[in-house]
XYZ file of C-alpha atoms in Angstrom:
540
model
C -10.131 -6.261 -8.996
C -8.126 -4.188 -6.706
C -8.595 -3.501 -3.090
C -7.239 -0.628 -1.079
C -3.514 -0.710 -0.235
C -3.028 -2.616 -3.381
C -4.292 -6.019 -2.155
C -6.357 -8.373 -4.106
C -10.089 -7.811 -3.445
C -11.376 -11.273 -2.490
C -14.790 -10.119 -0.990
C -16.998 -9.807 -4.145
C -19.051 -12.954 -3.324
C -19.788 -11.479 0.210
C -21.122 -8.324 -1.494
C -23.287 -10.244 -4.039
C -25.083 -12.066 -1.245
C -24.862 -8.852 1.133
C -23.325 -10.681 3.901
C -20.368 -10.003 6.236
C -16.972 -11.597 5.520
C -17.287 -13.136 8.942
C -20.932 -14.442 8.153
C -21.812 -17.804 9.573
C -23.124 -20.669 7.327
C -26.629 -19.975 8.591
C -26.576 -16.305 7.506
C -25.169 -17.170 4.102
C -28.115 -19.801 3.552
C -30.469 -17.178 4.700
C -29.155 -14.595 2.238
C -29.128 -17.302 -0.533
C -32.906 -18.088 -0.050
C -33.720 -14.276 -0.287
C -31.857 -13.955 -3.647
C -33.290 -17.330 -4.869
C -36.840 -16.132 -4.391
C -36.131 -13.260 -6.945
C -33.679 -14.874 -9.454
C -34.855 -18.586 -9.631
C -35.747 -19.052 -13.439
C -38.994 -20.834 -12.598
C -40.582 -17.801 -11.062
C -40.476 -15.884 -14.461
C -42.478 -16.594 -17.468
C -41.231 -14.190 -20.075
C -38.312 -15.649 -22.025
C -36.428 -12.481 -21.759
C -36.724 -12.243 -18.022
C -36.140 -15.979 -17.651
C -32.711 -15.465 -19.423
C -31.855 -12.514 -17.056
C -32.914 -14.571 -14.018
C -30.835 -17.557 -15.030
C -27.740 -15.699 -15.600
C -27.880 -13.901 -12.181
C -29.176 -17.079 -10.475
C -26.031 -18.933 -11.524
C -23.972 -16.166 -9.907
C -25.942 -16.436 -6.586
C -25.497 -20.325 -6.597
C -21.767 -20.077 -7.234
C -21.348 -17.640 -4.402
C -23.506 -19.905 -2.128
C -21.547 -23.033 -3.233
C -18.112 -21.440 -2.494
C -18.949 -19.554 0.725
C -20.544 -22.640 2.319
C -17.897 -25.023 1.453
C -15.150 -24.512 4.289
C -12.217 -25.335 2.166
C -13.296 -23.389 -0.865
C -13.931 -20.456 1.428
C -10.565 -20.472 2.879
C -8.887 -20.545 -0.532
C -11.240 -17.820 -1.789
C -10.557 -15.660 1.291
C -6.809 -15.806 0.552
C -6.485 -16.201 -3.089
C -9.875 -15.007 -4.623
C -11.468 -16.599 -7.647
C -8.049 -16.902 -9.245
C -7.002 -19.465 -6.583
C -10.354 -21.520 -7.104
C -10.226 -21.411 -10.996
C -6.400 -22.222 -11.513
C -6.124 -24.639 -8.791
C -3.416 -24.793 -6.012
C -0.759 -27.254 -5.507
C -1.067 -28.040 -1.792
C 1.356 -30.914 -1.809
C 0.136 -34.006 0.372
C -3.614 -34.205 0.998
C -4.539 -32.151 3.917
C -7.693 -32.919 5.679
C -7.870 -30.459 8.658
C -8.984 -26.881 7.817
C -6.238 -25.432 9.979
C -3.747 -27.444 7.904
C -5.124 -26.131 4.653
C -5.108 -22.591 5.952
C -1.565 -22.733 7.147
C -0.323 -24.217 3.819
C -2.285 -21.560 1.865
C -0.638 -18.736 3.894
C 2.715 -20.225 3.483
C 2.228 -20.429 -0.337
C 0.744 -16.872 -0.344
C 4.064 -15.685 1.512
C 6.166 -17.531 -0.933
C 4.557 -16.166 -4.039
C 4.556 -12.632 -2.693
C 8.239 -12.920 -1.923
C 9.054 -14.517 -5.341
C 7.018 -11.599 -6.901
C 8.868 -9.013 -4.944
C 12.244 -10.502 -5.423
C 13.100 -11.140 -9.037
C 15.945 -13.373 -10.110
C 18.315 -10.456 -10.617
C 18.134 -7.189 -8.769
C 20.468 -4.256 -8.878
C 21.073 -1.293 -6.841
C 23.402 1.506 -6.657
C 24.377 5.092 -5.604
C 26.285 7.981 -6.764
C 27.623 10.695 -4.360
C 28.895 13.993 -5.778
C 30.439 16.358 -2.995
C 30.257 19.989 -4.239
C 31.718 23.137 -2.342
C 30.586 26.641 -3.079
C 33.362 28.202 -0.938
C 36.083 26.237 -2.961
C 34.451 27.558 -6.110
C 34.821 31.089 -4.937
C 38.541 30.517 -4.011
C 39.122 29.157 -7.481
C 39.834 25.611 -6.297
C 37.048 24.037 -8.380
C 33.427 23.010 -7.532
C 34.017 19.297 -6.927
C 35.335 18.169 -3.651
C 35.012 14.300 -4.346
C 32.934 11.673 -5.698
C 31.868 8.084 -4.433
C 30.040 5.267 -6.405
C 28.622 2.022 -5.128
C 26.653 -0.745 -6.871
C 25.388 -4.061 -6.154
C 23.789 -7.033 -8.175
C 22.000 -9.718 -6.488
C 21.330 -12.895 -8.370
C 18.950 -15.668 -7.082
C 20.900 -18.876 -8.031
C 18.069 -21.016 -6.476
C 15.337 -20.838 -4.092
C 17.681 -21.096 -1.116
C 20.810 -19.537 -2.486
C 21.714 -16.079 -3.679
C 24.986 -14.401 -4.819
C 25.539 -10.550 -4.170
C 28.307 -9.006 -6.172
C 29.239 -5.379 -5.520
C 31.811 -2.712 -5.725
C 32.579 0.875 -4.509
C 34.882 3.620 -5.579
C 35.622 6.840 -3.912
C 37.745 9.704 -4.782
C 38.281 12.654 -2.439
C 40.639 15.544 -3.564
C 43.834 13.819 -4.497
C 43.286 10.289 -2.933
C 41.025 7.560 -3.657
C 40.155 3.880 -3.251
C 37.861 1.115 -4.013
C 36.731 -2.396 -3.292
C 34.890 -5.349 -4.731
C 32.881 -7.620 -2.663
C 31.055 -10.855 -3.081
C 28.462 -12.546 -0.754
C 27.167 -16.090 -0.997
C 24.044 -16.505 0.991
C 22.373 -19.810 1.706
C 19.087 -20.416 3.472
C 20.005 -23.585 5.523
C 16.386 -23.906 7.069
C 13.254 -21.699 7.386
C 14.960 -20.240 10.660
C 18.576 -20.066 9.748
C 20.983 -18.989 7.065
C 24.664 -18.669 6.424
C 26.772 -16.128 4.341
C 30.267 -16.410 3.118
C 31.891 -12.951 2.290
C 34.965 -11.817 0.345
C 36.343 -8.375 -0.337
C 39.429 -7.274 -2.282
C 40.706 -3.692 -2.595
C 41.148 -1.022 -0.026
C 40.070 -3.607 2.572
C 40.900 -7.229 1.748
C 38.630 -9.522 3.815
C 37.198 -12.957 4.015
C 34.407 -13.808 6.365
C 31.532 -15.944 7.455
C 28.229 -15.073 9.263
C 25.343 -17.283 10.447
C 21.900 -15.989 11.338
C 19.153 -17.836 13.220
C 15.574 -17.006 14.203
C 15.557 -17.743 17.880
C 11.812 -17.206 18.456
C 8.936 -15.584 16.658
C 10.189 -12.059 17.735
C 14.085 -12.563 18.119
C 16.978 -13.158 15.706
C 20.667 -13.566 16.298
C 23.707 -13.352 14.048
C 27.357 -14.249 14.579
C 30.099 -13.369 12.147
C 33.908 -13.494 11.937
C 35.992 -11.767 9.378
C 39.807 -11.945 8.794
C 41.971 -9.517 7.049
C 44.041 -10.689 4.172
C 46.743 -7.891 4.766
C 47.786 -8.375 8.429
C 45.622 -11.445 9.511
C 43.730 -9.517 12.063
C 40.406 -11.025 13.241
C 37.067 -9.232 13.911
C 34.126 -10.864 15.761
C 30.629 -9.470 15.567
C 27.331 -10.326 17.266
C 23.879 -8.892 16.538
C 20.783 -9.557 18.454
C 17.401 -8.250 17.039
C 14.014 -8.381 18.794
C 10.561 -7.127 17.662
C 9.528 -5.063 20.805
C 5.905 -4.493 19.472
C 3.827 -4.768 16.278
C 5.365 -1.701 15.054
C 8.772 -1.462 16.554
C 12.032 -3.405 16.853
C 15.440 -3.065 18.540
C 18.947 -4.303 18.138
C 22.223 -4.660 19.957
C 25.470 -4.942 18.032
C 28.898 -5.950 19.618
C 32.049 -6.006 17.502
C 35.336 -7.151 18.877
C 38.707 -6.669 17.059
C 40.970 -3.763 16.122
C 38.032 -1.344 16.296
C 35.826 -2.777 19.035
C 32.349 -1.180 19.504
C 28.993 -1.567 21.040
C 26.003 -0.306 19.269
C 22.287 -0.151 19.897
C 19.384 0.592 17.671
C 15.659 1.120 17.675
C 13.137 1.809 15.043
C 9.241 2.314 14.797
C 7.944 1.330 11.414
C 4.709 3.233 11.140
C 5.904 6.535 12.144
C 9.370 6.085 10.364
C 11.180 6.999 13.727
C 14.616 5.599 14.463
C 17.550 6.034 16.707
C 20.911 4.471 17.217
C 24.047 4.897 19.087
C 27.643 3.574 19.067
C 30.575 3.636 21.412
C 34.000 2.811 20.145
C 36.021 0.796 22.732
C 39.658 1.957 23.100
C 39.208 5.213 21.305
C 36.822 6.775 23.863
C 34.726 8.068 20.931
C 30.912 7.841 20.498
C 28.213 8.817 18.259
C 24.311 8.728 18.196
C 21.812 9.472 15.431
C 18.145 9.991 15.532
C 15.595 10.620 12.724
C 11.882 11.310 12.239
C 9.974 10.974 9.126
C 6.397 12.174 8.815
C 4.291 11.341 5.675
C 1.889 14.198 5.079
C 0.299 12.307 2.078
C 1.035 9.242 -0.058
C 3.403 11.541 -2.306
C 5.150 13.859 0.196
C 6.942 13.590 3.641
C 8.991 15.573 5.885
C 12.216 14.505 7.730
C 14.179 15.594 10.826
C 17.455 14.038 11.735
C 20.214 14.722 14.261
C 23.677 13.496 14.849
C 25.831 13.986 17.912
C 29.168 12.491 18.797
C 32.802 13.063 19.829
C 33.512 14.197 16.280
C 30.075 15.202 14.774
C 27.311 17.531 15.564
C 24.575 18.365 13.015
C 20.823 18.941 12.573
C 19.290 18.016 9.278
C 15.841 19.024 8.104
C 13.926 18.730 4.889
C 11.354 16.909 2.944
C 10.753 14.897 -0.279
C 8.041 14.143 -2.676
C 7.111 11.168 -5.004
C 7.161 12.374 -8.509
C 6.315 9.045 -10.192
C 5.613 5.461 -9.184
C 9.403 4.728 -8.940
C 11.006 8.142 -8.368
C 11.267 10.260 -5.324
C 13.161 13.710 -4.916
C 14.315 14.901 -1.572
C 15.963 18.065 -0.406
C 17.503 18.510 2.896
C 19.231 21.294 4.865
C 22.074 20.609 7.409
C 23.694 22.846 9.940
C 26.476 21.569 12.014
C 30.279 21.676 12.815
C 31.065 20.997 9.165
C 29.098 24.064 8.045
C 25.991 24.720 6.141
C 24.923 22.125 3.527
C 22.159 21.613 1.047
C 21.557 17.981 0.056
C 19.691 17.014 -3.069
C 18.608 13.433 -3.458
C 16.945 11.447 -6.348
C 15.780 7.909 -5.667
C 14.585 5.817 -8.636
C 13.989 2.050 -8.139
C 17.112 0.785 -6.516
C 19.390 3.662 -7.786
C 20.286 6.853 -5.717
C 21.858 10.009 -6.615
C 23.052 12.225 -3.783
C 24.381 15.750 -4.262
C 25.638 17.523 -1.048
C 26.622 21.289 -1.574
C 28.620 22.978 1.113
C 27.486 26.581 1.350
C 29.685 27.831 4.033
C 32.220 26.521 6.576
C 31.068 29.254 9.033
C 27.736 29.272 10.971
C 26.605 32.855 10.236
C 23.096 33.204 11.655
C 21.773 35.604 8.805
C 23.326 33.386 6.101
C 22.156 30.221 7.728
C 18.438 31.682 7.900
C 18.672 32.683 4.374
C 19.912 29.345 3.215
C 17.075 27.746 4.963
C 14.222 30.072 3.792
C 15.099 30.653 0.249
C 14.760 26.911 -1.018
C 11.631 26.591 1.055
C 10.086 29.723 -0.667
C 11.306 28.455 -4.019
C 9.809 25.087 -3.473
C 6.356 26.354 -2.513
C 6.481 28.892 -5.500
C 7.085 26.061 -7.963
C 4.664 23.696 -6.454
C 1.761 26.144 -6.407
C 2.369 27.715 -9.811
C 4.204 25.094 -11.702
C 4.102 21.512 -10.514
C 0.542 21.400 -8.913
C -1.234 22.665 -12.217
C 0.966 20.310 -14.267
C -0.141 17.193 -12.146
C -3.734 18.388 -12.103
C -3.772 18.498 -15.911
C -1.954 15.112 -16.127
C -4.238 13.446 -13.746
C -7.262 14.770 -15.714
C -5.893 13.607 -18.902
C -5.059 10.044 -17.445
C -8.506 9.831 -16.008
C -10.216 10.780 -19.403
C -7.809 8.189 -21.068
C -8.854 5.420 -18.592
C -12.571 6.262 -19.147
C -12.127 5.926 -22.970
C -10.147 2.829 -22.565
C -12.738 1.057 -20.382
C -15.771 2.532 -21.955
C -16.995 -0.679 -23.645
C -16.286 -2.766 -20.479
C -18.130 -0.232 -18.309
C -21.203 -0.089 -20.779
C -21.493 -3.772 -20.716
C -21.170 -3.962 -16.790
C -23.868 -1.203 -16.357
C -26.153 -3.073 -18.992
C -25.679 -6.260 -16.955
C -26.514 -4.325 -13.730
C -29.606 -2.694 -15.203
C -30.796 -6.175 -16.215
C -30.302 -7.545 -12.525
C -32.235 -4.372 -11.207
C -35.256 -5.216 -13.377
C -35.945 -8.377 -11.443
C -35.392 -6.557 -8.152
C -37.918 -3.709 -9.022
C -41.196 -5.312 -8.014
C -39.950 -6.493 -4.669
C -38.125 -3.252 -4.092
C -41.342 -1.316 -4.852
C -43.296 -3.445 -2.440
C -40.851 -2.887 0.318
C -40.708 0.871 -0.536
C -44.637 1.163 -0.189
C -44.649 -0.781 3.154
C -41.855 1.553 4.625
C -43.803 4.630 3.435
C -46.985 3.487 5.117
C -45.264 2.981 8.408
C -42.948 5.913 8.180
C -39.979 3.579 7.904
C -36.836 3.755 5.732
C -37.098 4.676 2.186
C -34.154 5.109 -0.235
C -34.914 8.202 -2.354
C -31.707 8.135 -4.334
C -28.361 6.135 -4.175
C -25.549 7.019 -6.463
C -22.313 5.095 -6.556
C -19.324 5.950 -8.617
C -16.199 8.401 -8.886
C -15.643 10.470 -5.950
C -14.884 13.537 -7.956
C -18.018 12.881 -10.298
C -20.290 12.583 -7.184
C -19.056 16.173 -5.970
C -19.397 17.554 -9.542
C -22.567 15.768 -10.614
C -24.797 18.856 -10.757
C -22.223 20.709 -12.935
C -21.712 17.782 -15.029
C -25.357 17.294 -15.707
C -25.550 20.992 -16.839
C -22.595 20.935 -19.015
C -22.644 17.402 -20.278
C -18.926 16.888 -19.837
C -19.208 13.066 -19.312
C -18.415 13.023 -15.754
C -21.926 11.875 -14.956
C -21.240 8.565 -16.848
C -18.825 7.601 -13.955
C -21.860 7.125 -11.722
C -24.416 4.298 -11.490
C -27.877 4.574 -9.813
C -28.287 1.806 -7.369
C -31.525 3.006 -5.663
C -33.493 -0.085 -6.426
C -30.916 -2.672 -5.061
C -30.634 -0.663 -1.766
C -34.541 -0.520 -1.361
C -34.633 -4.266 -1.953
C -32.098 -4.759 0.787
C -33.962 -2.859 3.319
C -35.097 -5.252 6.096
C -38.733 -5.650 7.384
C -37.670 -3.832 10.428
C -36.644 -0.642 8.321
C -32.834 -1.141 8.459
C -30.106 -1.229 5.776
C -26.602 -2.527 6.270
C -23.681 -2.671 3.733
C -20.663 -4.520 5.244
C -17.276 -3.033 5.871
C -14.415 -4.010 3.849
C -16.635 -5.136 0.811
C -16.802 -3.085 -2.189
C -20.233 -1.527 -3.382
C -19.673 -2.664 -6.865
C -20.193 -6.231 -5.861
C -23.851 -5.597 -4.778
C -26.427 -7.377 -7.094
C -27.596 -4.700 -9.575
C -24.463 -2.606 -9.094
C -21.059 -2.565 -10.955
C -17.890 -0.316 -11.144
C -18.715 2.519 -13.358
C -15.116 3.931 -13.283
C -12.303 1.402 -12.898
C -9.261 2.492 -11.306
C -10.763 5.614 -9.616
C -11.550 6.131 -5.998
C -15.368 5.630 -5.380
C -17.922 6.636 -2.804
C -21.569 5.954 -2.356
C -24.110 8.748 -1.732
C -27.456 7.854 -0.234
C -30.540 10.165 0.216
C -33.321 8.606 2.200
C -36.439 9.446 4.382
C -37.115 8.097 7.789
C -40.158 9.277 9.969
C -40.826 11.855 7.142
C -37.397 13.429 7.542
C -34.955 13.724 4.714
C -31.374 12.063 5.482
C -28.172 12.099 3.593
C -24.950 10.235 3.914
C -21.933 9.660 1.843
C -19.614 6.689 2.640
C -16.413 5.348 1.054
C -16.085 2.249 -1.244
C -15.098 -0.025 1.622
C -16.704 1.644 4.511
C -19.722 0.299 6.323
C -23.159 1.799 5.767
C -25.848 1.464 8.552
C -29.037 3.498 8.209
C -31.118 5.154 9.545
C -29.048 7.268 11.871
C -29.952 10.458 13.447
C -26.787 12.073 12.666
C -27.743 11.934 8.739
C -30.680 14.103 9.287
C -30.540 17.211 7.076
């Protein structure tokens, strides 16, 4: 079960009882009694109906037992049924609820960190500098190359080793270096690093970091050159300024002393930084803004200004697979006009800047900006978009076929659960009709696309309608005596008794058509959205 944003869905039991994730014990007991009146096996004489009632009554009892047990409910809310079934190693016996919750959250963070950080990780980059003017002059297309790679190995829970190297070649000169960093977590709030580098810069150093408070961190480091014995001292102070932004100040004292400041806003992907080099009277500042238009595409604007740099960079990127992103940027500045192509895949990065011209000719600069944009939108609309639409459709059909048996079994179980709700739902429906109250005429839950195309699919028989389940009966059962219906926010509609997931992995919606005061109403809500009816805004 997967929730939005990729998080585990630990709300199914709340959906089963139709209570809020914040419901009190009294509200849970009241919901349990309501379902027990329908599904208790002793209330049914037919062996077939008794078997159906027994199966669903066990589900209701399990939900009630877990949600009314304070400790089990905390574990379920954090880990779901997996945490209850597999058991958790909580260490020494914890008696207070707050202690259990704190320990569970700590274990959750630890597991997430271990999952996100495998024992061995690698990253690298390849930069290839190309020059169109040099090619026209007969000097070759390649101006230089640079490569860097790093491998991080988790030696133990607290200790890791990073080994990396870089190599750069520019025209007729070049150089490289190999670096090793041993990092040890001394305590939950402090760490120490030992660093050594051989090559173009031969250095040894040590750095220690400590979390001063919940929002502040400080680092102190010292490095020594193996060539001339010169020393360099660095201090970094970082502070979380708000829930979404943080800032830092960096002071470096040595042969190249400098003061730097930085700021970053996470949600909007906005950052700015500046640096002043003491003794050389040089300075530099950068700022960038990244805007995500969708989960797959983004735009970027960046600027650099300083004593020896002035440039404006604009462009965008697109995610082409789960692990790969391509980006194209256009830069105009004192170095000239540059196209830059980037490919990011996992921890690897390929960057190819192409120098177009040393001179800032307005006509050429405008053409260099418009041509790639026009080419991109042409390829997007006539090549890439049709291709991705075909691929998504094929993947959807493959997923339907793969989960066909599982979905059929789930729908069959849901229909059985609805049989026992039918009589009570009909009585409530008749009562509401007599008083002009709320009556659910039709409730369809399933694939967002299938709901939009349901009329066409019924006519053509293309199978899209199989991704929808009718839950009219369960919703009429949930209508209160006062003529209201509420489905809680953050709880999937597939968890409702008498419902199921008809299309695993697909985005889903719920469409409801109902009457109230003899007027027709319609509403469509997302899988996790709250549904509260009747409302005047739903009137057709």
